[in-house]
Structure formats: C-alpha cells, structure tokens
Amino acid sequence: MPSWAVLPDKERWNLVGYLKTLAPEAFKEAPKKLELPKEVASSEASIKRGKEMFEAIECHKCHGTDGRADGPSRPELKDEWGHPIAPANLTKRWTFRGGPGRTEIATRLAAGVLGTPMPTFIDSVEKPEDIWHLSNYIASLGPERPSYATLITVTAARGDIPDDPNAEFWKKLTPSTIPLMGQVIQDPRNFNPSVDLVAVRAAYNDRDVVFHLTWDDPSESKGDGKQTFPDAISLQFPPQITASTERPYFLMGDANEAVYLLRWEQGKGVGEATANGPTKIAPIAGGEAGGKAVYDHGQYRLVMRRPLTASGEARPTFRPVVFTPVAIQAWDGGAGETGTRMSLTSWYYLRLEEPQSSRRFVIPPVVAILTLAAMVLVVRAANRAR
C-alpha cells in the first residue's frame, strides 16, 4: 500500500467517501472525537519522565529496551485475526501508523491501534499529561524521516583504524544512510523485508579500507537451517574498478559477469567471495579480510576490513578519488531470510577522500612566519625612512 499524496486533497477525500460506502453499517455513526490531555512541550525533563513511563507501563516488552522492536513478547504478538504481527520500531518514526508527529503519537497512545495488540494507555499512565511525556520520549528515539545518502564517503585516516564497532573513532564519523528494498525479482521473493536501511561509515589508511555497518534486526539469529538462518550482510563491488559506466547485474552478478562480495555471516565472521547470482556464491581462497560484529538491543554494529590493494582478478583494488560502484544485501535469518529472500540495493557509489597530506600541518606555520618576517621588514623600512 503506497502513499497516495500524489492525489489532490479533494480527490483523496472523495476516495474516502467512496470507501465508506463499501461498509455503510460501520460508518453509520460518526466516531467520538478523542480529547487529548493538555499538550506538554518537549524538554529534557519531559523526555526523562516519558522514559520512566515507558518502563512503568512495560512498553519495552513489545518494543524493546531501546525501542527497536526486539522485546521479549515479539514472537507471541498476533493481530485481531490471529496472524503474527511485529511491533513498531520506535526509532523509525516515518513508519508509524497515523504519522510521525508528536500529536499523532499521543493519539495512538491514547486511543490504541484497532486490530493490533497496541491498546489504549490513557488509563495506564499515572497522570493524563504522562501521555505527552511518553510521546516526547518516543519522538526523541529517532528522526521524523530518514536522510538518505546518494554517495558513501570513505574518510582518509592517519594511523590505525579500530576493529571495535563501539570505538569512539566510528562515532565521530558521519554515517551515510542507505535504504534497502525487498528482493522481488527472483523466486523466492521477499515482499516484507526486515532490514530496510543500513548506516555506513568507512575509513582507509595506507594499508586497509575499513567499513562500519549499522542496521536494526529484532533478533540475533545463528539459524537452525529449517525455519531460521544465520543473519548476514554483504558489500558488493565489481571485481575490477574501471572508468567504464558498465557494471555487473546488481542482483549479485549473473552467469556472464561475476561480482566481488565482502561478506559477514553470523557464526562465520567476515570473508570474501565471488558471486554469479544469489545462489552461486563461492568463497575466495586466501582472503585477508576480517572484522568484528556486536549485537546489542536489536541492533548490529559490524566492522569489516580488507587490504586497500588486492591480489588476483577476483578482488578490486580501492583507489582514492575514484567513484567506486557498491551495492548492499542483507538477510534477517530469524525472519527466514536466506538465498534470494533478502533485502538489497541497486548500485550506489563510494569515494575515497584524498589522502591527508602533512603539508597542511606545515604550510600554515610557514606562511605565518613569512608574514611576520615581512611585517618586521616593513616596520624597519618605515623607521629608516624617518
């Protein structure tokens, strides 16, 4: 069900009127207007109070401690018709039913969401205004809408680049947020993908290129090989980086042209592979790739490292200031994703920044010294002229 914002307001309301005629009994009586408590502005104190309410009324049991839809009740949740239903990821407000604004959130909390396990909380909070405190806390968990990147920048670094996904080094880099879609080209298709975006940070030095990936996953899955499978993610590149605009088929290559994968899989770690399609993946022997993954409260943070310069024709060499094609695939094994059942992107580009030069540390002091010397000479010349 897409957004129909493309239609003018009048046409959308006409459509609403027609839809009501399909179930006239349900719309005989106008719904009662919901009166929200007096609005409370967002503030540090309000958000703190909202967090207390979040824990007190046990929102975390469904939505998770950090709101990433990984609560312990998640596997048991069903809609009104008995079908499994996932709780909302509260860090992704743009996915909320009814809208991402504070008023829309407060309305959902006060009225509940019909047909789902989400009840009304108007009588569960200690005071009516706690609905607004809770709304302010939920709004603080994530942006109203994502800011997607079109280019992944790889930062030039001096010295070692840490393998620890939680290192301060990575927190200082601005992430590039890349959206993922379900693979719907080949059977079995994935119409309801679990992983819908990945935040990419990257850096390189004179030896390695290192990628830091962050994505939400409601469960850490090592897989049973039947209903669940290992969680996995891969970065895809052409085997050779050239100036040509021609690229392999984005769905992991094809029989005629392979792609290179820098791939992580739960239980196996980071490795390199070549692929001629999503079902024809072959590990590359003698790989030098490595890394480390951390799973915490519904989120993976992963570092993958490999040498900047590659050996063999199956591996690309990364060069500064060159626009390099890159694509991403991800699998939530706990949701049964494996093989062609995945989330993916088409081709994007990444670019390694120019290497940092020591000249930028030398030139400013030299210029300052020369400027000072010139000023001294001017003053001396002026004194002599007197």
PDB file of C-alpha atoms in Angstrom, residues 183 186-193 278 330-332 335-343:
ATOM      1  CA  GLN A 183      14.218  -8.693  -3.482  1.00  0.00           C
ATOM      2  CA  GLN A 186      13.650 -13.963  -8.428  1.00  0.00           C
ATOM      3  CA  ASP A 187      11.787 -16.661  -6.511  1.00  0.00           C
ATOM      4  CA  PRO A 188      11.506 -16.933  -3.585  1.00  0.00           C
ATOM      5  CA  ARG A 189      10.743 -13.220  -3.376  1.00  0.00           C
ATOM      6  CA  ASN A 190      10.835 -11.090  -0.230  1.00  0.00           C
ATOM      7  CA  PHE A 191       7.852  -8.732  -0.130  1.00  0.00           C
ATOM      8  CA  ASN A 192       8.181  -7.887   3.575  1.00  0.00           C
ATOM      9  CA  PRO A 193      11.892  -7.318   4.223  1.00  0.00           C
ATOM     10  CA  PRO A 278      22.410 -15.091  -5.451  1.00  0.00           C
ATOM     11  CA  ALA A 330      21.205  -8.117   3.986  1.00  0.00           C
ATOM     12  CA  TRP A 331      19.490 -11.182   5.453  1.00  0.00           C
ATOM     13  CA  ASP A 332      17.466 -11.376   8.681  1.00  0.00           C
ATOM     14  CA  ALA A 335      12.702 -13.995   9.734  1.00  0.00           C
ATOM     15  CA  GLY A 336      13.561 -16.938   7.497  1.00  0.00           C
ATOM     16  CA  GLU A 337      15.596 -14.882   5.029  1.00  0.00           C
ATOM     17  CA  THR A 338      18.220 -16.811   3.085  1.00  0.00           C
ATOM     18  CA  GLY A 339      19.318 -17.138  -0.547  1.00  0.00           C
ATOM     19  CA  THR A 340      17.188 -14.874  -2.752  1.00  0.00           C
ATOM     20  CA  ARG A 341      14.994 -13.908   0.209  1.00  0.00           C
ATOM     21  CA  MET A 342      16.904 -10.795   1.157  1.00  0.00           C
ATOM     22  CA  SER A 343      16.942  -7.002   1.333  1.00  0.00           C
TER      23      SER A 343
END
